PDB file of C-alpha atoms in Angstrom:
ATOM      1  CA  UNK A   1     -40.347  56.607  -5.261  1.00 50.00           C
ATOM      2  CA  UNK A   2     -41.721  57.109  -1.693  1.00 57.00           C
ATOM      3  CA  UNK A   3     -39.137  57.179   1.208  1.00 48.00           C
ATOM      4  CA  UNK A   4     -40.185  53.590   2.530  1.00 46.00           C
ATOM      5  CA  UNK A   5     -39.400  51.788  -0.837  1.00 49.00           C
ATOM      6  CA  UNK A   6     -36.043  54.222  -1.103  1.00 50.00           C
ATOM      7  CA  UNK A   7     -35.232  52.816   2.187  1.00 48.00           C
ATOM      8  CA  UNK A   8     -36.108  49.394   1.469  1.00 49.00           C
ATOM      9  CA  UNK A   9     -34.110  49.218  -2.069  1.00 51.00           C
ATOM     10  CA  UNK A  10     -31.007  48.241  -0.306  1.00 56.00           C
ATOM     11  CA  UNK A  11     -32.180  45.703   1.969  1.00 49.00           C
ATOM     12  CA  UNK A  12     -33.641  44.231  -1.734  1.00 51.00           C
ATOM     13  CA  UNK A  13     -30.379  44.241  -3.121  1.00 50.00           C
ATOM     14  CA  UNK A  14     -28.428  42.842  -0.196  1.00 52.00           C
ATOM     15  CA  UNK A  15     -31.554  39.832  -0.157  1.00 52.00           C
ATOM     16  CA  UNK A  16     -30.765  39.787  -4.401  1.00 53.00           C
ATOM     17  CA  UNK A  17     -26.836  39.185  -3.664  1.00 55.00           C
ATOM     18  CA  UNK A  18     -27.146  36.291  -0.782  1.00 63.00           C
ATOM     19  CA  UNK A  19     -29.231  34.604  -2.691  1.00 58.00           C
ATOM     20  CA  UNK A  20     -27.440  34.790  -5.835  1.00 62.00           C
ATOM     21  CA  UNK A  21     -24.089  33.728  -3.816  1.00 64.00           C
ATOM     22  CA  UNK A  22     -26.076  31.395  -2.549  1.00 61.00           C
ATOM     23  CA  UNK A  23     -27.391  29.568  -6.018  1.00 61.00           C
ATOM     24  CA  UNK A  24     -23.478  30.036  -6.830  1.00 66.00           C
ATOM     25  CA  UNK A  25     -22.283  28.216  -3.881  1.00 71.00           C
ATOM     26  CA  UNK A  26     -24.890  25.454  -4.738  1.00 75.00           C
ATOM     27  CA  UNK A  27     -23.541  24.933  -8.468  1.00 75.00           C
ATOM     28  CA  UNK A  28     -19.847  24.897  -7.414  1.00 81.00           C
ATOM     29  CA  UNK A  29     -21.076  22.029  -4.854  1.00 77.00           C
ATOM     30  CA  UNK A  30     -23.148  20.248  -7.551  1.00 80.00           C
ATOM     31  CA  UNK A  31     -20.077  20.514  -9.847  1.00 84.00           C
ATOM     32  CA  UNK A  32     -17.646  19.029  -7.373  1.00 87.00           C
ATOM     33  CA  UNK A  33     -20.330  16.284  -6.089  1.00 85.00           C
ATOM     34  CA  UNK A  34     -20.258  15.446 -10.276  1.00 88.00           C
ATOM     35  CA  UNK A  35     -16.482  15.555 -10.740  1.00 91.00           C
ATOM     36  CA  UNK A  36     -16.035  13.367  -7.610  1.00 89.00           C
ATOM     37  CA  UNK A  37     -18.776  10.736  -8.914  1.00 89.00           C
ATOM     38  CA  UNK A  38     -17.094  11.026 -11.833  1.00 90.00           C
ATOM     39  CA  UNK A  39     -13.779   9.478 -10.774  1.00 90.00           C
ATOM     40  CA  UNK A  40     -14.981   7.311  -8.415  1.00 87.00           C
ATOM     41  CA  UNK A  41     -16.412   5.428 -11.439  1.00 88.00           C
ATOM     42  CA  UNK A  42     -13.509   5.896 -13.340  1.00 88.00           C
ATOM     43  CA  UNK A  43     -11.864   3.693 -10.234  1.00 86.00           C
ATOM     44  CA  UNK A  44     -14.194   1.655  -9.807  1.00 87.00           C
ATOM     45  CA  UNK A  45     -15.002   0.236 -13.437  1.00 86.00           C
ATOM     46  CA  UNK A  46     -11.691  -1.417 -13.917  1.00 85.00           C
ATOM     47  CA  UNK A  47     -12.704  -3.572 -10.569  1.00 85.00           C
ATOM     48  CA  UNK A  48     -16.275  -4.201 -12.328  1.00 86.00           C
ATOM     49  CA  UNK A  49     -14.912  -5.052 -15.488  1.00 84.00           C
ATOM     50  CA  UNK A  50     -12.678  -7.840 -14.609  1.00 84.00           C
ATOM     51  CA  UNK A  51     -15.991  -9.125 -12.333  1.00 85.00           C
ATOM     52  CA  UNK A  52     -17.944  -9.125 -15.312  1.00 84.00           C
ATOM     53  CA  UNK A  53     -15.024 -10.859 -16.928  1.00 82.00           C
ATOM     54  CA  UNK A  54     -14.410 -13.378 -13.944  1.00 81.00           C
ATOM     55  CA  UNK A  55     -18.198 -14.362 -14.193  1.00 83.00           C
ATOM     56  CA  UNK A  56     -18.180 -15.317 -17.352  1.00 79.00           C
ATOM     57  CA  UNK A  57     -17.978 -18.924 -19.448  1.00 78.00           C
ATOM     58  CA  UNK A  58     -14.606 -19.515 -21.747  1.00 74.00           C
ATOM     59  CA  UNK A  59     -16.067 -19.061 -24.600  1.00 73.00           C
ATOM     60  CA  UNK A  60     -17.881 -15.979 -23.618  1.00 74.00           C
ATOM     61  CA  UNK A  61     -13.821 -14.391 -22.306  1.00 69.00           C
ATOM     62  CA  UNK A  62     -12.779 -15.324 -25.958  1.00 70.00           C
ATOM     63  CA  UNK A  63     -15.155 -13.864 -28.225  1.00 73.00           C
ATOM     64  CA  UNK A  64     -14.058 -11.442 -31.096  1.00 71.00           C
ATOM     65  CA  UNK A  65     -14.920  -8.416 -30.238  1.00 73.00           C
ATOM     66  CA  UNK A  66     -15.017  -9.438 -26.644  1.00 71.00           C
ATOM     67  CA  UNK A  67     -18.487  -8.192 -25.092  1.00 72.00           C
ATOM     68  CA  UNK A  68     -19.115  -6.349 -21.167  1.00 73.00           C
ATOM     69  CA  UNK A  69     -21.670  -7.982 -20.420  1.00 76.00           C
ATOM     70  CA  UNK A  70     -21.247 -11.584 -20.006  1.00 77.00           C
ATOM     71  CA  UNK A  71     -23.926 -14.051 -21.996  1.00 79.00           C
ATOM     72  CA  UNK A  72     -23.947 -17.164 -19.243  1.00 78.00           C
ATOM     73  CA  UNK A  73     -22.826 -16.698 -15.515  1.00 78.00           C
ATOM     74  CA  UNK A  74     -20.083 -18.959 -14.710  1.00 78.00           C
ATOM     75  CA  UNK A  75     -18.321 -19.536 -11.222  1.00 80.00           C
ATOM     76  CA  UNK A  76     -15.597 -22.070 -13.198  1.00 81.00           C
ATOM     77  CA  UNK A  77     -12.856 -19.261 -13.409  1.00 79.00           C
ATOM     78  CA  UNK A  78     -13.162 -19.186  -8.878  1.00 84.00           C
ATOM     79  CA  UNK A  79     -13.547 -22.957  -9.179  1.00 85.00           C
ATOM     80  CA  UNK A  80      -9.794 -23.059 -11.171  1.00 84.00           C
ATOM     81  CA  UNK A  81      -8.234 -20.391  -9.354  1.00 84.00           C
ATOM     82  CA  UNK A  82      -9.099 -22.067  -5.803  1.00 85.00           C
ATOM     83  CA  UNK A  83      -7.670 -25.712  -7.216  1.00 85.00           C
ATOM     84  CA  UNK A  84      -4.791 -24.355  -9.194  1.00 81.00           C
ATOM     85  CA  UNK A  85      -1.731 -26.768  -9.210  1.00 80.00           C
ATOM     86  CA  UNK A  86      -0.764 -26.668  -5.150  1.00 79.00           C
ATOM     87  CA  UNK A  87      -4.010 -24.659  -3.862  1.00 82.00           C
ATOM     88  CA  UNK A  88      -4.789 -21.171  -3.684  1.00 85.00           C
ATOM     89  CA  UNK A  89      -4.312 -21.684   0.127  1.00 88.00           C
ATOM     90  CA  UNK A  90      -0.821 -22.739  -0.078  1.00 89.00           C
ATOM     91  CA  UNK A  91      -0.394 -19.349  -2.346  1.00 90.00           C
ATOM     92  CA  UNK A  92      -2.017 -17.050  -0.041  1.00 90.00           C
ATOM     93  CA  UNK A  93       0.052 -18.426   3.015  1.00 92.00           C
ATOM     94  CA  UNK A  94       3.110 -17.904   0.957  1.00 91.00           C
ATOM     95  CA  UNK A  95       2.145 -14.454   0.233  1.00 92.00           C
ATOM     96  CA  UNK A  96       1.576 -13.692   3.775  1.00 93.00           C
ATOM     97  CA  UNK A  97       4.243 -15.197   5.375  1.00 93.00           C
ATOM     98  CA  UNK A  98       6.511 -13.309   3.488  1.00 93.00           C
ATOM     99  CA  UNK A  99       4.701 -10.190   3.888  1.00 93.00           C
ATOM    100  CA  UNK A 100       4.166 -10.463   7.745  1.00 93.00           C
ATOM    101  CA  UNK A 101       7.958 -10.766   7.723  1.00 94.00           C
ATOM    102  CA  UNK A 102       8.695  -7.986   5.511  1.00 94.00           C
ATOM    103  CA  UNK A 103       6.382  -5.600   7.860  1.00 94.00           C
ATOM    104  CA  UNK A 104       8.682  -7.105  11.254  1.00 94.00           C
ATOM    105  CA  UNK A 105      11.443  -6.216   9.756  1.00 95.00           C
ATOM    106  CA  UNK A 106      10.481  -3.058   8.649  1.00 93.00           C
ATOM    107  CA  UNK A 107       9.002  -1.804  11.972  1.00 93.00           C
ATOM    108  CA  UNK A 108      12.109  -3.165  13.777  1.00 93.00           C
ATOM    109  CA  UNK A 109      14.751  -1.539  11.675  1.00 93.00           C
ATOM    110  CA  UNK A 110      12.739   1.612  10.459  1.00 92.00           C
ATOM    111  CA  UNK A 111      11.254   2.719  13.859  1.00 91.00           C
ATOM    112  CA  UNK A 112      14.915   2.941  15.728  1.00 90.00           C
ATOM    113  CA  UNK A 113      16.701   4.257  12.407  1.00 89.00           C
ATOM    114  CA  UNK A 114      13.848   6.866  12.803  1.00 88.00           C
ATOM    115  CA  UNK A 115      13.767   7.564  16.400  1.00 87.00           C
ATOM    116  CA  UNK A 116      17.874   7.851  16.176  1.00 86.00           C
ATOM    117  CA  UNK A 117      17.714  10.561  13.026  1.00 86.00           C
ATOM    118  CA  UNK A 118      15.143  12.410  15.019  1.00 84.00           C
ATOM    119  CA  UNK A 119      16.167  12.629  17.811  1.00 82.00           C
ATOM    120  CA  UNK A 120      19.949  12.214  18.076  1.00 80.00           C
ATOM    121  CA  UNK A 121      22.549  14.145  17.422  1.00 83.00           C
ATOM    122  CA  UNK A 122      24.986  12.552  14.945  1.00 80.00           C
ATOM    123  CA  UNK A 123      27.879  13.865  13.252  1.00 83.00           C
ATOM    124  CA  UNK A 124      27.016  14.405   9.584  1.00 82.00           C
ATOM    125  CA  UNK A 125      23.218  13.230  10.263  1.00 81.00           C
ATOM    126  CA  UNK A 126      21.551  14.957   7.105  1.00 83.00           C
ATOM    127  CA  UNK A 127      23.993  13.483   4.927  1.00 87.00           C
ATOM    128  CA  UNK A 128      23.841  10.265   5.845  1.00 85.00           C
ATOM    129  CA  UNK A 129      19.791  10.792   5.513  1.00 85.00           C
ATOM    130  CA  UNK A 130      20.209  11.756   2.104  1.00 86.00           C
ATOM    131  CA  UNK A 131      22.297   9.144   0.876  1.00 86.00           C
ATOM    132  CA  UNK A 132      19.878   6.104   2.624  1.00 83.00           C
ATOM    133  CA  UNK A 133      16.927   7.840   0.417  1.00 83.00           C
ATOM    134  CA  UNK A 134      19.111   8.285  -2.454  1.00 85.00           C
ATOM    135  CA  UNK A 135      19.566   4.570  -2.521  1.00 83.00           C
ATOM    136  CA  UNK A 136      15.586   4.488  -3.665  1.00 82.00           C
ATOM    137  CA  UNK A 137      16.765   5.713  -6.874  1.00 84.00           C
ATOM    138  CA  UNK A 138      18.627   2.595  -7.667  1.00 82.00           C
ATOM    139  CA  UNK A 139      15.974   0.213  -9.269  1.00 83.00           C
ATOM    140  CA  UNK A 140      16.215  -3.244  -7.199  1.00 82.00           C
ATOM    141  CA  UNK A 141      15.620  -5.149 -10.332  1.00 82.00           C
ATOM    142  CA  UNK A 142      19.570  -4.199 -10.591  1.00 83.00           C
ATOM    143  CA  UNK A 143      20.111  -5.929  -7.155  1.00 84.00           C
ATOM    144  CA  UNK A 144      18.616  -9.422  -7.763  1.00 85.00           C
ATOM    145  CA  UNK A 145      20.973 -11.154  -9.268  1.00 85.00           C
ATOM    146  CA  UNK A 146      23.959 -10.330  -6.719  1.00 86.00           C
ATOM    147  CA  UNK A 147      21.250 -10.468  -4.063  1.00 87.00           C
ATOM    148  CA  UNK A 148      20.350 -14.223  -5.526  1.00 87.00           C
ATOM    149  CA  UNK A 149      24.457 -15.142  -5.647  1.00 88.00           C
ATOM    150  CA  UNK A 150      24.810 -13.911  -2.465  1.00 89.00           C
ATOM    151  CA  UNK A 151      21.522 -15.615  -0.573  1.00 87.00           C
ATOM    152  CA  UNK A 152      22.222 -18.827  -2.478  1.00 86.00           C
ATOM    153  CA  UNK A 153      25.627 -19.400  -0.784  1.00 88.00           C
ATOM    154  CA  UNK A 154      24.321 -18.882   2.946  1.00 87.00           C
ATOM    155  CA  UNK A 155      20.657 -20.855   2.319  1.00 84.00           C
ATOM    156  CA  UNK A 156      18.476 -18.173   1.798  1.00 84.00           C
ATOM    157  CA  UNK A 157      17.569 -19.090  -1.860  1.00 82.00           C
ATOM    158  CA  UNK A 158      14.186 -20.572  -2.354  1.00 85.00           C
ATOM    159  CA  UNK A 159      13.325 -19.205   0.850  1.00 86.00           C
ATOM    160  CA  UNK A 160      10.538 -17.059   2.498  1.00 88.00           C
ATOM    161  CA  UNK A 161      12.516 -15.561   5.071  1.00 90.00           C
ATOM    162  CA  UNK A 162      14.946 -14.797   2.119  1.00 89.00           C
ATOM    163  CA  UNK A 163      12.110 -12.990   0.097  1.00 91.00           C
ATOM    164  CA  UNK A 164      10.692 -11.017   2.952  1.00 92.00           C
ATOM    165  CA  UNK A 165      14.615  -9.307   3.195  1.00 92.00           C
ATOM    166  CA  UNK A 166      14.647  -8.470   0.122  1.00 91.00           C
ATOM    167  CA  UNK A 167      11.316  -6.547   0.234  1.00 92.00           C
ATOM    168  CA  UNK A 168      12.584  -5.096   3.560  1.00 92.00           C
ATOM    169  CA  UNK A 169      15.740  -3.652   1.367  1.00 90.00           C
ATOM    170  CA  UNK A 170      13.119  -2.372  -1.272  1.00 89.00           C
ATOM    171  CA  UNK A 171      10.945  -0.831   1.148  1.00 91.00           C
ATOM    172  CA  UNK A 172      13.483   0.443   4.534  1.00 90.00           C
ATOM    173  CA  UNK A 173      14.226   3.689   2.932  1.00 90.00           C
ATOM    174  CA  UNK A 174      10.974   4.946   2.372  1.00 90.00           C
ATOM    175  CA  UNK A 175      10.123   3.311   6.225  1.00 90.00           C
ATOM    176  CA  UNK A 176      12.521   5.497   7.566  1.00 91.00           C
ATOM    177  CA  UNK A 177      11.473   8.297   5.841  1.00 90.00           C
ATOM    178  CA  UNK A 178       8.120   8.176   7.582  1.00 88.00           C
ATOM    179  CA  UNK A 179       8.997   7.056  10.889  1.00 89.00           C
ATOM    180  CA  UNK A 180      11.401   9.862  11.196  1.00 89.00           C
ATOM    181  CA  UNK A 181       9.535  12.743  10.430  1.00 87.00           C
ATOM    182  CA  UNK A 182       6.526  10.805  12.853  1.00 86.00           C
ATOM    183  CA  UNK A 183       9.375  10.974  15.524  1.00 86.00           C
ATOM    184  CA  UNK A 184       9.768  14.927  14.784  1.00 84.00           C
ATOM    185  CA  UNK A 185       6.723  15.682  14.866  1.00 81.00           C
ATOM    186  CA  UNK A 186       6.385  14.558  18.710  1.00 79.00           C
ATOM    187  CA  UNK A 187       6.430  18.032  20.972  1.00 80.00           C
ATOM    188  CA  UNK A 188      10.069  17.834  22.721  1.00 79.00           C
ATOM    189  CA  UNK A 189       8.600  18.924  26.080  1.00 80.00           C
ATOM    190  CA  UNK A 190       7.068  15.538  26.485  1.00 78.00           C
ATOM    191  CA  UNK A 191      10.702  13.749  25.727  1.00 75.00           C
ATOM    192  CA  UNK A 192      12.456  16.515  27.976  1.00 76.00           C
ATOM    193  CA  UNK A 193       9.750  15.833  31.054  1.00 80.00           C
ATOM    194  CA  UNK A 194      10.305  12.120  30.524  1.00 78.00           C
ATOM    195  CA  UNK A 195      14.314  13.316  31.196  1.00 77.00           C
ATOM    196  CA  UNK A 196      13.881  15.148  33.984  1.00 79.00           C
ATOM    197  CA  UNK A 197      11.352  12.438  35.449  1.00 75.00           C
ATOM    198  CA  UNK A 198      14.626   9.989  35.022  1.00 77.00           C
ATOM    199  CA  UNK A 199      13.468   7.720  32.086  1.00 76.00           C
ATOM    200  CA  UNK A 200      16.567   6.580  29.784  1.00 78.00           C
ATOM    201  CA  UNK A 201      16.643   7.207  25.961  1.00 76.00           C
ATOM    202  CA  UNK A 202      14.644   3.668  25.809  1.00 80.00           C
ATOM    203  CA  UNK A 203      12.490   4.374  28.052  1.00 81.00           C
ATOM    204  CA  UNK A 204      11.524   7.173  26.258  1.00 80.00           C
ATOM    205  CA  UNK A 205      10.838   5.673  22.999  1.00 79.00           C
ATOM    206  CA  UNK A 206       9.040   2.617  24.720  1.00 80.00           C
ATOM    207  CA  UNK A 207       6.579   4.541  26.960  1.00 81.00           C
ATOM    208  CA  UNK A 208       6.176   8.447  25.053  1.00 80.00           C
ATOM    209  CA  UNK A 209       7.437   7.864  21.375  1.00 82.00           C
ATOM    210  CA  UNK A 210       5.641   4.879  20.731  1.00 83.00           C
ATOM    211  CA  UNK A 211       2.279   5.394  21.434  1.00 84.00           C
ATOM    212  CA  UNK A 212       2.273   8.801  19.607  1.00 84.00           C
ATOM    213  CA  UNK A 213       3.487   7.482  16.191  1.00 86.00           C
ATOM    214  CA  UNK A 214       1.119   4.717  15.693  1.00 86.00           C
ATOM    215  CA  UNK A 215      -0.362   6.005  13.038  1.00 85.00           C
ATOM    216  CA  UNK A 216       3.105   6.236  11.432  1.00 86.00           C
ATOM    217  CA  UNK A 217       3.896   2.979  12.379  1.00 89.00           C
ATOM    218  CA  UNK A 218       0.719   1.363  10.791  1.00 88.00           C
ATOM    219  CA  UNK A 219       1.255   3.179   7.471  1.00 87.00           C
ATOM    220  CA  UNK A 220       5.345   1.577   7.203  1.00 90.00           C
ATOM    221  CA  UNK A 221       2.885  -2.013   7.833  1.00 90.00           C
ATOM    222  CA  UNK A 222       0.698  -0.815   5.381  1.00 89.00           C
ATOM    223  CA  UNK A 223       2.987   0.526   2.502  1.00 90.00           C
ATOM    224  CA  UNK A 224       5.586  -2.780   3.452  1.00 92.00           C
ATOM    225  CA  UNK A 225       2.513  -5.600   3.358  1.00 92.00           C
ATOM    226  CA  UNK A 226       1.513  -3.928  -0.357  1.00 90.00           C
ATOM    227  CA  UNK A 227       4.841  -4.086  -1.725  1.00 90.00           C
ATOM    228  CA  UNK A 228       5.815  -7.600  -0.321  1.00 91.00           C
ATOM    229  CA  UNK A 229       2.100  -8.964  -1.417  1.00 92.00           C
ATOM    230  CA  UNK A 230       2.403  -7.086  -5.192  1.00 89.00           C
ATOM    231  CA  UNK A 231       6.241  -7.911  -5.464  1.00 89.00           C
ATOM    232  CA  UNK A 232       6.693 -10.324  -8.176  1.00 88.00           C
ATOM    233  CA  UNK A 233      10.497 -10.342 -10.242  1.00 89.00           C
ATOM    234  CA  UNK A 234      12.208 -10.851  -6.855  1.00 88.00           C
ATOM    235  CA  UNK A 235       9.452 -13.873  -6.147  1.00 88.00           C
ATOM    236  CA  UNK A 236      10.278 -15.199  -9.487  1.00 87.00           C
ATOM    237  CA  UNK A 237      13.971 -15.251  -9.402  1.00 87.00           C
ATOM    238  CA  UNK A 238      14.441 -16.326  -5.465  1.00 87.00           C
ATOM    239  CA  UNK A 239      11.549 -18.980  -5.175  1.00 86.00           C
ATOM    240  CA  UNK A 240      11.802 -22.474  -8.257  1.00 82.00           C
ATOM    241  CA  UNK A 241       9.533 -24.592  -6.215  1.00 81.00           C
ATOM    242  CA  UNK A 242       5.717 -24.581  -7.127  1.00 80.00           C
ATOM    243  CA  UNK A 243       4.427 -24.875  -3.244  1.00 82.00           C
ATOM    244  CA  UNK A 244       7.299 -22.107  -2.690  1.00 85.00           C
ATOM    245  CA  UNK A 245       5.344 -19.490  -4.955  1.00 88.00           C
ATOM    246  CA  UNK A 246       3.520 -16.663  -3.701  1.00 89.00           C
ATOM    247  CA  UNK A 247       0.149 -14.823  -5.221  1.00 89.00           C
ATOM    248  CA  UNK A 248       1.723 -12.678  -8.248  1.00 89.00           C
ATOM    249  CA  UNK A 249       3.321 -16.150  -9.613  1.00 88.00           C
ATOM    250  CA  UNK A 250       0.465 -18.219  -9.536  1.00 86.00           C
ATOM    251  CA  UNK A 251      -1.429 -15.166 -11.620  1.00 85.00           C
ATOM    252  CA  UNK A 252       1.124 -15.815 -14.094  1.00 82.00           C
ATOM    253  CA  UNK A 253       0.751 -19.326 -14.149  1.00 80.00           C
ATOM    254  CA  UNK A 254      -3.208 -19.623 -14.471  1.00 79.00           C
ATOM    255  CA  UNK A 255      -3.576 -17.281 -17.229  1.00 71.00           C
ATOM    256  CA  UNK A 256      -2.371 -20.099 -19.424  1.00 66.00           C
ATOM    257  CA  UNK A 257      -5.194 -21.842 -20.898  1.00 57.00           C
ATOM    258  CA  UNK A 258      -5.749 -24.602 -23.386  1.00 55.00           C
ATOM    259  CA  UNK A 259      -2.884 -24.081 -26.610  1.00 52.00           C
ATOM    260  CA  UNK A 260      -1.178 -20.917 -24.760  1.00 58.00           C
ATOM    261  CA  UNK A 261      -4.527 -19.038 -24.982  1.00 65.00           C
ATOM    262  CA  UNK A 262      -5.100 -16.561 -22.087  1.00 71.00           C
ATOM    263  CA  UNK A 263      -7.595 -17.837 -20.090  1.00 73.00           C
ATOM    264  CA  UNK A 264      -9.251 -15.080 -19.189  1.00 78.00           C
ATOM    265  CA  UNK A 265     -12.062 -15.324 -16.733  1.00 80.00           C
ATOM    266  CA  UNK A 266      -9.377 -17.416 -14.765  1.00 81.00           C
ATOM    267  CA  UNK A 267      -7.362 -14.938 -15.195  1.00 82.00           C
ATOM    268  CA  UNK A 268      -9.571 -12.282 -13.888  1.00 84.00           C
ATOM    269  CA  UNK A 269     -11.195 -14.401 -11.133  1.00 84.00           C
ATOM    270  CA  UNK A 270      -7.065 -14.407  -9.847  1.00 85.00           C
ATOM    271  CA  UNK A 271      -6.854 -10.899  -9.733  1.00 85.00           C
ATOM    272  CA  UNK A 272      -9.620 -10.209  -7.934  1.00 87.00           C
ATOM    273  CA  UNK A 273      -9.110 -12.290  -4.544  1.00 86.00           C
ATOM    274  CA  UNK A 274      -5.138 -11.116  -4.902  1.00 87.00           C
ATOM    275  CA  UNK A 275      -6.702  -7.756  -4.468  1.00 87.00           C
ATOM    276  CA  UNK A 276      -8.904  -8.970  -2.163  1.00 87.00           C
ATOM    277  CA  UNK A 277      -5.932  -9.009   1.105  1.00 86.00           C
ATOM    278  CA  UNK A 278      -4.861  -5.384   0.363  1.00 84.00           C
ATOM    279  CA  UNK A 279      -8.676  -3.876   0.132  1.00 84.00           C
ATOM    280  CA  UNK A 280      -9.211  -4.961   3.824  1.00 86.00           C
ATOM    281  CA  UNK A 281      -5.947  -4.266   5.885  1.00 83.00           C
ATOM    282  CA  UNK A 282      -6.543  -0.721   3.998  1.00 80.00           C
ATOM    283  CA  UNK A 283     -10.130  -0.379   5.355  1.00 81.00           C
ATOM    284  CA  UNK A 284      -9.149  -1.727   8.634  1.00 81.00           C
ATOM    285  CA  UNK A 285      -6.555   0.784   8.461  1.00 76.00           C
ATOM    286  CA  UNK A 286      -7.495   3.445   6.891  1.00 73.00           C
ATOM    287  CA  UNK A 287      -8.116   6.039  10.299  1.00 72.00           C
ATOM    288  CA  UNK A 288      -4.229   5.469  10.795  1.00 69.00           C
ATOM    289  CA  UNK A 289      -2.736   5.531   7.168  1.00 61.00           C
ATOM    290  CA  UNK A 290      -4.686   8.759   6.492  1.00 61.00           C
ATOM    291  CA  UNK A 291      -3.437  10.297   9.930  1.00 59.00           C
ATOM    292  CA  UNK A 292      -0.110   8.558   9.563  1.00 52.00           C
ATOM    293  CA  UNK A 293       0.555   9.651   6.389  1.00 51.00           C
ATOM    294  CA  UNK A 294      -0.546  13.106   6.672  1.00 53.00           C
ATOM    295  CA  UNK A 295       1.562  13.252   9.907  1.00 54.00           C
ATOM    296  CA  UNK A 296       4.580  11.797   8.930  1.00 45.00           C
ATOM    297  CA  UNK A 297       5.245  12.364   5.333  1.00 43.00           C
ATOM    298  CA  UNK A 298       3.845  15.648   4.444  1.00 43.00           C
ATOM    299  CA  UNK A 299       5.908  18.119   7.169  1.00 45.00           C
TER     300      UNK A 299
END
């Protein structure tokens, strides 16, 4: 070996190992890129099957064994969804009535109850914490019927603004939860200038607080609007009149078809504009529920 190539070998070697760590580095990111394709289409097919199924003709839904792919393209299971008993309209108002309600109520009890347990100091604070989320171990469905006796003596029976506080009670605990660890994660030197500048403890929360926990604030909408819009034994035990029913009733309703068979594509057609709602507001959303919820729930 002449003394060039000896003093070349290791520059050969160090070349051989980049690229080597390099080819490496390539198949982890192919193997990742796969995996992730992988479960997006493990998401996603459940949302193409029931399109497939929602485009297709009765008798296509109810053939034994049931086939993907439908035979004839049919727009009748929209068509019957859209006309169903008092509209799907009326539904959909219901639905958000009731959920724009539950997310005021929310915001206006969690977002104090937050900025208090944050920021306060209150004699025997963690416990009291601790027991407000240990109430979110009690299952609601427990609640209802005292909740019913109780709303149907003061006229809240049968009634939106009824519904939308009993989604409130299933969802405040988790609300504060987030708002109050979005309130702690604020710097104190910003509250502590605001002092010293003279603002009051409302002040405070209006003009610094406020504008910094956005984010937080849009993921309590966010996480209030999906339970209120999903919610359905509360609906179904609080609300007997048919132009009184919300979105997860009427689904119940249509999948009845000729002789108590499921109609499916009806069925299916339903489910997919109820998802509809929730798909957007989270794509609208989504900069400040990924922020908010990475900022106020995970500490």
């Amino acid at each position: 070996m002449t003394l060039l190539q000896a003093a070349n070998a290791p520059v050969a070697v160090a070349v051989a190992d980049q690229g080597r760590i390099a080819g490496e580095k390539r198949s982890i990111g192919y193997l990742i890129g796969a995996i992730c394709l992988f479960v997006v289409a493990l998401m996603i097919s459940p949302l193409v099957l029931s399109f497939l199924a929602s485009i297709k003709t009765k008798a296509d839904a109810a053939q034994v064994p049931p086939g993907y792919l439908p035979q004839q393209l049919s727009a009748n299971g929209y068509i019957q969804v859209y006309n169903f008993q008092a509209g799907l309209p009326s539904y959909v108002w219901n639905s958000l009535f009731t959920a724009t309600l539950t997310i005021v109520f929310c915001l206006v009890l969690a977002v104090p109850a937050g900025y208090g347990l944050a920021r306060f100091k209150i004699p025997f604070k963690e416990l009291w914490f601790l027991l407000l989320l240990a109430t979110m171990m009690i299952p609601f469905q427990a609640l209802l019927v005292p909740l019913y006796l109780m709303f149907a003596k003061i006229g809240l029976a049968n009634n939106h603004f009824g519904l939308a506080i009993v989604h409130t009670v299933i969802q405040l605990p988790f609300s504060v939860y987030l708002m109050r660890n979005a309130f702690e994660g604020v710097p104190r030197e910003l509250e502590e200038a605001a002092v010293i500048d003279g603002c009051n403890s409302f002040t405070v929360l209006r003009r610094i607080f406020l504008p910094l926990v956005v984010p937080g604030m849009v993921t309590v909408a966010l996480f209030a609007f999906i339970t209120s819009w999903n919610e359905f034994i509360a609906a179904l035990i609080f609300m007997n009149k048919e132009t009184t029913f919300t979105v997860p009733i009427m689904l119940v309703s249509v999948r009845t078809g000729r002789l108590g068979a499921v109609d499916w594509s009806t069925l299916q057609a339903g489910v997919l504009l109820s998802i509809l709602p929730c798909v957007l507001i989270y794509l609208l959303l989504q900069r400040y529920y990924v922020s908010g919820f990475l900022s106020g729930a995970v500490k």
